[in-house]
mmCIF file of N, CA and C in Angstrom:
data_model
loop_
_atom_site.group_PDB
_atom_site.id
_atom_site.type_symbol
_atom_site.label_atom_id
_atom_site.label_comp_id
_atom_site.label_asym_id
_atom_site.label_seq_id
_atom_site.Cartn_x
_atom_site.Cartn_y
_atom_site.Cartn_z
ATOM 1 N N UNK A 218 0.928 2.279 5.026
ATOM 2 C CA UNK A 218 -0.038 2.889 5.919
ATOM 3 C C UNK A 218 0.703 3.514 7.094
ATOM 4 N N UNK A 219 0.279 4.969 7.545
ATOM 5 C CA UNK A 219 0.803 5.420 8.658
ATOM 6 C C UNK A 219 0.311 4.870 9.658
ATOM 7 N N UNK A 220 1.148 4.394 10.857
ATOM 8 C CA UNK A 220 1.137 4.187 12.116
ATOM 9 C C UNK A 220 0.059 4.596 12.523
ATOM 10 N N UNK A 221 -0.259 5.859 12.599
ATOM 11 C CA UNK A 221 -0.707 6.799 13.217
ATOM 12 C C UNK A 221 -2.586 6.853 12.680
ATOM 13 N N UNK A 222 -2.306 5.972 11.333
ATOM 14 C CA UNK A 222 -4.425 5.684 10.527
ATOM 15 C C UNK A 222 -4.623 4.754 11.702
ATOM 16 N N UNK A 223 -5.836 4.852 11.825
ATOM 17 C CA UNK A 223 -6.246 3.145 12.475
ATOM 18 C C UNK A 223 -6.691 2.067 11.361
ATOM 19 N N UNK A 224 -6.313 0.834 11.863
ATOM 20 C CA UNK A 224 -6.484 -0.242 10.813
ATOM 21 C C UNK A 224 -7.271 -0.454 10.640
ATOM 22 N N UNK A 225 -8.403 -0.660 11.725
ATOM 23 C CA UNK A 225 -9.978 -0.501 11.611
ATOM 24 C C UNK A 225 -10.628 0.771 11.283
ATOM 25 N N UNK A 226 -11.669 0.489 10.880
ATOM 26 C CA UNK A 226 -12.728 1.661 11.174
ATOM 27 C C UNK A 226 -14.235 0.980 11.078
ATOM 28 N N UNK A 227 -14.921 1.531 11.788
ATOM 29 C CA UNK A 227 -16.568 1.345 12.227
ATOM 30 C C UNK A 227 -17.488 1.485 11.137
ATOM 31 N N UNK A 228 -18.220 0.765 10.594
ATOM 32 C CA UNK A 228 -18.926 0.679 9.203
ATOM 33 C C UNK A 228 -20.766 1.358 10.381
ATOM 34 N N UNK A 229 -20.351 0.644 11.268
ATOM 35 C CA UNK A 229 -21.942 0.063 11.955
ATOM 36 C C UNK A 229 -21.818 0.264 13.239
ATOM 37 N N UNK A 230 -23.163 -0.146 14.057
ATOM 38 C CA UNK A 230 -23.039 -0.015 15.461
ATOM 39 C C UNK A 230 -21.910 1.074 15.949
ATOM 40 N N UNK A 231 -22.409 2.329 16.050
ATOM 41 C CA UNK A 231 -21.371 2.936 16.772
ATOM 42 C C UNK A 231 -22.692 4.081 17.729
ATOM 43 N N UNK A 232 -23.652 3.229 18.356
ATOM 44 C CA UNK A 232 -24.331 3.820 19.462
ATOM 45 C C UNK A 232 -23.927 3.612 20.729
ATOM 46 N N UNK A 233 -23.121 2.313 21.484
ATOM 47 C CA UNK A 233 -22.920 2.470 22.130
ATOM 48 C C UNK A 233 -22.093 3.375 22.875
ATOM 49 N N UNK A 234 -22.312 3.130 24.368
ATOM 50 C CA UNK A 234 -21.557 3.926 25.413
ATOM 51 C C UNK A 234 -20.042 4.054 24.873
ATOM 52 N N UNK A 235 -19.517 5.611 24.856
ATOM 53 C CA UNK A 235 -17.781 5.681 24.715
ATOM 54 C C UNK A 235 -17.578 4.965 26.057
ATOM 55 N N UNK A 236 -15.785 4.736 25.881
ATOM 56 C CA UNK A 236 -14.678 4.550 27.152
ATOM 57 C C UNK A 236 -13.896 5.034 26.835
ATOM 58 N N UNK A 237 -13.374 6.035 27.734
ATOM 59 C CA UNK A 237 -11.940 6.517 27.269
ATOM 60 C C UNK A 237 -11.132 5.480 27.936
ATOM 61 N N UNK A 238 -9.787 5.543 27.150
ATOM 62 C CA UNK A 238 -9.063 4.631 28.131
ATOM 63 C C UNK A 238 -7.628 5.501 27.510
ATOM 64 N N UNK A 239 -6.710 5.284 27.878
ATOM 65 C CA UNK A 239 -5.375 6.025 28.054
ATOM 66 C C UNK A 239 -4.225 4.580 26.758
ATOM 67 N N UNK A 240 -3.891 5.512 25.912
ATOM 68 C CA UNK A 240 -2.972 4.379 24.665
ATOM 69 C C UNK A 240 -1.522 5.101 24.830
ATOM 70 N N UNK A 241 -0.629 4.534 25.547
ATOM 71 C CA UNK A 241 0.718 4.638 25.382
ATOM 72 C C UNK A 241 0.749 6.302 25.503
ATOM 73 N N UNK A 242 0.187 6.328 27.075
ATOM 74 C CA UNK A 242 0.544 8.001 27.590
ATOM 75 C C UNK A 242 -0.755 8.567 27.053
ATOM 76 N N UNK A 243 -1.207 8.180 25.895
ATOM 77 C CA UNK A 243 -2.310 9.328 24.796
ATOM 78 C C UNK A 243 -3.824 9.324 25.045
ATOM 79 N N UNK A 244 -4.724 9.873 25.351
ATOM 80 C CA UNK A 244 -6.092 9.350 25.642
ATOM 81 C C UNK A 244 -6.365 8.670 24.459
ATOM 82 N N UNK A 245 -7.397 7.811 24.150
ATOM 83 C CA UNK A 245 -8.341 7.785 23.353
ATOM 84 C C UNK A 245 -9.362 6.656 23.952
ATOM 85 N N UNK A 246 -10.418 6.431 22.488
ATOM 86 C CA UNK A 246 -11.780 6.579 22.883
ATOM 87 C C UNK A 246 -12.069 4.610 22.559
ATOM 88 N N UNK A 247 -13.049 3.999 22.919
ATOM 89 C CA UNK A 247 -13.677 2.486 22.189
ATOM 90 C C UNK A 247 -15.084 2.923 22.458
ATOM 91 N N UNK A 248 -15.791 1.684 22.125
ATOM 92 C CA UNK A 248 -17.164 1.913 22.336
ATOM 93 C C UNK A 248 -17.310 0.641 23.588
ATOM 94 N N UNK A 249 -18.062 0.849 24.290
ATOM 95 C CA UNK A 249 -18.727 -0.177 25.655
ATOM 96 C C UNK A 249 -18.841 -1.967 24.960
ATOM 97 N N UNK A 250 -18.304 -2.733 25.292
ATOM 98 C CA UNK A 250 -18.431 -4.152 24.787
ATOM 99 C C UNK A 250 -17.168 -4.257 23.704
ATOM 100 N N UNK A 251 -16.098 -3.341 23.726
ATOM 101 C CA UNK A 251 -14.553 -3.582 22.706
ATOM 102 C C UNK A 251 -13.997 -4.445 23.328
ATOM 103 N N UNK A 252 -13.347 -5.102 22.627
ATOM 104 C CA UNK A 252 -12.188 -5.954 23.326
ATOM 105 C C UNK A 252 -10.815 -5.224 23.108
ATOM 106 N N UNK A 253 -9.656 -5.209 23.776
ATOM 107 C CA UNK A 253 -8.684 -3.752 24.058
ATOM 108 C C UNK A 253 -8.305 -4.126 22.183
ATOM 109 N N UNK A 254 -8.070 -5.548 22.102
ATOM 110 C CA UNK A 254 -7.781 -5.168 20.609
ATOM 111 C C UNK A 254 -8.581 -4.324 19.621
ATOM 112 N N UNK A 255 -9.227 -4.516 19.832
ATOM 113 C CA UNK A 255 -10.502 -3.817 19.212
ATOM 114 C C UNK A 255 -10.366 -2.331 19.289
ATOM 115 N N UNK A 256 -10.204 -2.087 20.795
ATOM 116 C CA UNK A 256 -10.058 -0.511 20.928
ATOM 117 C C UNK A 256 -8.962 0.150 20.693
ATOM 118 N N UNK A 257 -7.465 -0.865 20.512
ATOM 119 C CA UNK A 257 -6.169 -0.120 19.966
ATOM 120 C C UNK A 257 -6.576 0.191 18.666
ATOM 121 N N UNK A 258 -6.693 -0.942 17.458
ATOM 122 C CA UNK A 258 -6.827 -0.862 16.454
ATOM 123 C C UNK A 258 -7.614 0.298 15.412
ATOM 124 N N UNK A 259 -8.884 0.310 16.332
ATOM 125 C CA UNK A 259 -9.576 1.739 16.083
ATOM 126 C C UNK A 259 -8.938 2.909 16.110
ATOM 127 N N UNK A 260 -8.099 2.752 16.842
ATOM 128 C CA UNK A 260 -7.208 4.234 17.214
ATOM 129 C C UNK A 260 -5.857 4.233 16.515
ATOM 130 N N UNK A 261 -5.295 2.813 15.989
ATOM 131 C CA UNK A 261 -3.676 2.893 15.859
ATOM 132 C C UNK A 261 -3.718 1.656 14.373
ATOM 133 N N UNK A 262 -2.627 1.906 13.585
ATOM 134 C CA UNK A 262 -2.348 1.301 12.740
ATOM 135 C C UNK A 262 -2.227 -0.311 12.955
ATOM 136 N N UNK A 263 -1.769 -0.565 13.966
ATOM 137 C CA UNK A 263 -1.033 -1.972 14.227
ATOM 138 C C UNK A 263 -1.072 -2.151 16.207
ATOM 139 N N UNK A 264 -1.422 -3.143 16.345
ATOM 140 C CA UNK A 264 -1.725 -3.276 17.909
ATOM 141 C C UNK A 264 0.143 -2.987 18.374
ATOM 142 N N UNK A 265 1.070 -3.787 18.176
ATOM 143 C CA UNK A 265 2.513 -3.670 18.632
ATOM 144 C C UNK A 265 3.285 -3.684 17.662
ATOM 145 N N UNK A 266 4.676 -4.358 17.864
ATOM 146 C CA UNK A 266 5.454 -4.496 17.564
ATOM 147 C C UNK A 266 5.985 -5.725 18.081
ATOM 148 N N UNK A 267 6.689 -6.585 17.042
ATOM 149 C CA UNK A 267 6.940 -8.030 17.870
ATOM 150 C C UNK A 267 8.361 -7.945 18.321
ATOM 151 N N UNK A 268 8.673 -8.714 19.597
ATOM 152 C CA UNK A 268 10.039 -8.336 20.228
ATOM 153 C C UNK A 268 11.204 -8.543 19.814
ATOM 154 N N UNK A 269 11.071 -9.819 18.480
ATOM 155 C CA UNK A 269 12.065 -10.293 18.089
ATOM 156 C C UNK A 269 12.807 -9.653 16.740
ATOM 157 N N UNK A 270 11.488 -9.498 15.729
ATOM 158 C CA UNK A 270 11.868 -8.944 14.156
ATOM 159 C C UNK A 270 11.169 -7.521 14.561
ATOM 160 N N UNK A 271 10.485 -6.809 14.811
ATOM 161 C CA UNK A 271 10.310 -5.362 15.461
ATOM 162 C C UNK A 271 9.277 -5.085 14.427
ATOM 163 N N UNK A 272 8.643 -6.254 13.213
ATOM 164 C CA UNK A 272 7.751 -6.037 12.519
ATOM 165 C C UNK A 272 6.592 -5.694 13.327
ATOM 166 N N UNK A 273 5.963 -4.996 12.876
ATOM 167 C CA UNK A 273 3.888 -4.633 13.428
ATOM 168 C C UNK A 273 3.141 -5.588 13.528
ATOM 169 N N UNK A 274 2.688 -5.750 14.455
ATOM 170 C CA UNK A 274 1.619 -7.381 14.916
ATOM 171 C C UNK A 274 0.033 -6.330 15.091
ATOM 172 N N UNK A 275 -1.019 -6.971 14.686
ATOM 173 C CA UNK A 275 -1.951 -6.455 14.799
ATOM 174 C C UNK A 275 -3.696 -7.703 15.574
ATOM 175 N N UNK A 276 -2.404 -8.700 16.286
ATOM 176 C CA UNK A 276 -3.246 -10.000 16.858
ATOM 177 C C UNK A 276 -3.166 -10.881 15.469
ATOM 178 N N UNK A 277 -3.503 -12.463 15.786
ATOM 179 C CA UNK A 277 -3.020 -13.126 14.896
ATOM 180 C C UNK A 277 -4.565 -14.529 14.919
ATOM 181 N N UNK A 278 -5.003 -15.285 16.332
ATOM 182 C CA UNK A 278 -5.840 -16.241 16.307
ATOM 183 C C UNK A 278 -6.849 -15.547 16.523
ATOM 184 N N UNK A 279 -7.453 -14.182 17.667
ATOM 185 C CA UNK A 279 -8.278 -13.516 17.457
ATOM 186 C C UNK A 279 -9.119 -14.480 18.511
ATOM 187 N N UNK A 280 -8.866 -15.502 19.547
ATOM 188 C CA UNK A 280 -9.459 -16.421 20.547
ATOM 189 C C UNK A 280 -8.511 -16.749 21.776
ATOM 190 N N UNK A 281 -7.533 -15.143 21.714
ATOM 191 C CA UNK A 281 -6.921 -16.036 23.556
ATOM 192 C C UNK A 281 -5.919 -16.942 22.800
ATOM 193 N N UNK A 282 -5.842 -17.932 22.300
ATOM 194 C CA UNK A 282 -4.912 -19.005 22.515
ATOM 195 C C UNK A 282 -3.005 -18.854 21.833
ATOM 196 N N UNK A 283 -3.058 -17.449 20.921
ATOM 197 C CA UNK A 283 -1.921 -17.443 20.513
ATOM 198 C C UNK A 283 -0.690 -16.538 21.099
ATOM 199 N N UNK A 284 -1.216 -16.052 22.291
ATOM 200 C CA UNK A 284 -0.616 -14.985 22.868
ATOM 201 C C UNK A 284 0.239 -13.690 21.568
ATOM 202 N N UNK A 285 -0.539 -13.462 20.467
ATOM 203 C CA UNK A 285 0.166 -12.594 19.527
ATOM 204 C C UNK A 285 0.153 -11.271 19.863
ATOM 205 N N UNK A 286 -1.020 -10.827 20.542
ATOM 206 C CA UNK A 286 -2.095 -10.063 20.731
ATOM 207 C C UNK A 286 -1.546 -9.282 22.127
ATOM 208 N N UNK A 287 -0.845 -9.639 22.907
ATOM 209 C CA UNK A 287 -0.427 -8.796 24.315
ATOM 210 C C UNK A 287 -0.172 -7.640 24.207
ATOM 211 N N UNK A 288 -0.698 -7.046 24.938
ATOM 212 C CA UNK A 288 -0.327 -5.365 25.382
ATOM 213 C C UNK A 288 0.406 -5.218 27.273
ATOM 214 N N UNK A 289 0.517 -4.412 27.193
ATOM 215 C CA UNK A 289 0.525 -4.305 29.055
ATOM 216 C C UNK A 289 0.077 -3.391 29.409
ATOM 217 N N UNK A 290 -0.816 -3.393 30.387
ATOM 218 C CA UNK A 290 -0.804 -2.394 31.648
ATOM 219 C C UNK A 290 0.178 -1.121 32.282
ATOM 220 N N UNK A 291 -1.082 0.023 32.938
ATOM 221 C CA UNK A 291 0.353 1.020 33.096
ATOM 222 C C UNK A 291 1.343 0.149 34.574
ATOM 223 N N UNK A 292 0.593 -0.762 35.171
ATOM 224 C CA UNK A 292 1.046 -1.146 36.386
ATOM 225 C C UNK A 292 2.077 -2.463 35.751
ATOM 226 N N UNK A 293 2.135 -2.739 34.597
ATOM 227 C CA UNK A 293 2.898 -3.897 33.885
ATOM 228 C C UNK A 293 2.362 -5.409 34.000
ATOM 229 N N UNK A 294 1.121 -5.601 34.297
ATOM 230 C CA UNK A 294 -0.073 -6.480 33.805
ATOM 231 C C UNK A 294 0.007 -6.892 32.024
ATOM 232 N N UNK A 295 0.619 -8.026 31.810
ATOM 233 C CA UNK A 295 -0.035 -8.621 30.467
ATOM 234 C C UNK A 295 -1.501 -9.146 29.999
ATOM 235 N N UNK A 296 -1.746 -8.456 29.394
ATOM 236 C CA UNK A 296 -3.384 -8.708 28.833
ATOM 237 C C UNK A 296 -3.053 -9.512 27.346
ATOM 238 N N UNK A 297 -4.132 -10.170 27.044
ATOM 239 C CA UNK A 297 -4.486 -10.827 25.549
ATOM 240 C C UNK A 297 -5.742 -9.908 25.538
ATOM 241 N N UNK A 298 -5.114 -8.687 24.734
ATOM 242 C CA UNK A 298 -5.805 -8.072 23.621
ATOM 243 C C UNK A 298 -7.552 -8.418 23.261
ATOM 244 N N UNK A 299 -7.322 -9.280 22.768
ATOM 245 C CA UNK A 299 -8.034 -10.132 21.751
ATOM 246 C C UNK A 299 -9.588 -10.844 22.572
ATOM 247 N N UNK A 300 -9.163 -11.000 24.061
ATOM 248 C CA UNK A 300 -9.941 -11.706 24.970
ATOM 249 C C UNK A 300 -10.526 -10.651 26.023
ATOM 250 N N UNK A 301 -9.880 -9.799 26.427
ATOM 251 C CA UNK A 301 -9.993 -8.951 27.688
ATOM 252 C C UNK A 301 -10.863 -7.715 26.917
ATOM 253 N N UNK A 302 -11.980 -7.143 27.804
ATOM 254 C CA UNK A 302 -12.633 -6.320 27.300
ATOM 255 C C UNK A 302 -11.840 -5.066 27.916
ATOM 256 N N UNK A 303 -11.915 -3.701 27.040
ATOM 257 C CA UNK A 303 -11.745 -2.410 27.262
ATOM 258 C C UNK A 303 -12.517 -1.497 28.776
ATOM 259 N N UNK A 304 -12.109 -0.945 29.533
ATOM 260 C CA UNK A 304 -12.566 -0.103 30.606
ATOM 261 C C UNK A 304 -12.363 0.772 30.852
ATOM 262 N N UNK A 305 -13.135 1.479 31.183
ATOM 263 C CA UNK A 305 -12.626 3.159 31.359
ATOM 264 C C UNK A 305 -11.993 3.463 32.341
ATOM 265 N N UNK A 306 -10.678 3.944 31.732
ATOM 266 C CA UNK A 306 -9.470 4.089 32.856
ATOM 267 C C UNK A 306 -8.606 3.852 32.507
ATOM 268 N N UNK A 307 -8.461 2.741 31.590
ATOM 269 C CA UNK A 307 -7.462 1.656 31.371
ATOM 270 C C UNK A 307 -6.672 2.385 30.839
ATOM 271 N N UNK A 308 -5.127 2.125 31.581
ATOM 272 C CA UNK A 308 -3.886 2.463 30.725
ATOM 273 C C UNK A 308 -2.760 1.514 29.800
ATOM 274 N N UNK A 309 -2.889 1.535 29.298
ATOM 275 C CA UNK A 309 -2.492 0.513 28.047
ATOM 276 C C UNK A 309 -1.083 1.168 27.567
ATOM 277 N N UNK A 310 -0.262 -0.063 27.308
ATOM 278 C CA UNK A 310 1.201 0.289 26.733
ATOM 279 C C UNK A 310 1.697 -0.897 25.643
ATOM 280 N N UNK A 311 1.702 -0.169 24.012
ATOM 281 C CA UNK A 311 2.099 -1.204 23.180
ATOM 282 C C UNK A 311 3.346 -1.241 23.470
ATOM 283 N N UNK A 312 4.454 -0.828 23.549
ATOM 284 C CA UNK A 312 5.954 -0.507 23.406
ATOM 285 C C UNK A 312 5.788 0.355 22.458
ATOM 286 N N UNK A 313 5.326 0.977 21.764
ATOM 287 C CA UNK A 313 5.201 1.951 20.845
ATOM 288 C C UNK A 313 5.789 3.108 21.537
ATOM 289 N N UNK A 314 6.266 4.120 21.359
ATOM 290 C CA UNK A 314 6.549 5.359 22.045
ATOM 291 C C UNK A 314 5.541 6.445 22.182
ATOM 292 N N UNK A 315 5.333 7.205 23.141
ATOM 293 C CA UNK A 315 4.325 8.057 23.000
ATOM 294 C C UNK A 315 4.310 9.091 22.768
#
């Protein structure tokens, strides 16, 4: 699968309110009530990259508790993905390049 498909895609519910929010420099879009994992995934193949084996992580417990799931902030804020809801504005950085 290219990087670049998203892993998800929306079967249902896709009335709510957009958010744009900003992915590694790039705009894109979630719907109102995403969680950021939620809103990478829609947009990107794989949430990161893990620091050690550089394999694709795409969140792992899906409840906060496994820290698999981190992204950062454009200000360098660690978020859990998985827990933290999406906002419009938000600048988000997998380590991915942009």
């Amino acid at each position: 699968m290219s990087s670049s498909q998203p892993l998800l895609h929306r079967v249902a519910e896709k009335d709510r309110a957009p958010v744009p929010f900003v992915l590694d420099g790039e705009p894109a879009t979630a719907l109102e009530g995403d969680t950021v994992l939620t809103a990478i995934l829609t947009n990107r193949a794989q949430l990161r990259r893990n620091e050690f084996s550089h394999e694709p992580r795409a969140g792992f417990c899906m409840m906060g508790a496994c820290q698999d799931c981190w992204v950062l902030t454009a200000s360098g804020e660690r978020l859990r993905s998985c827990a933290t809801l999406v906002k419009a504005g938000m600048q988000l950085t997998t380590g991915e390049p942009a």
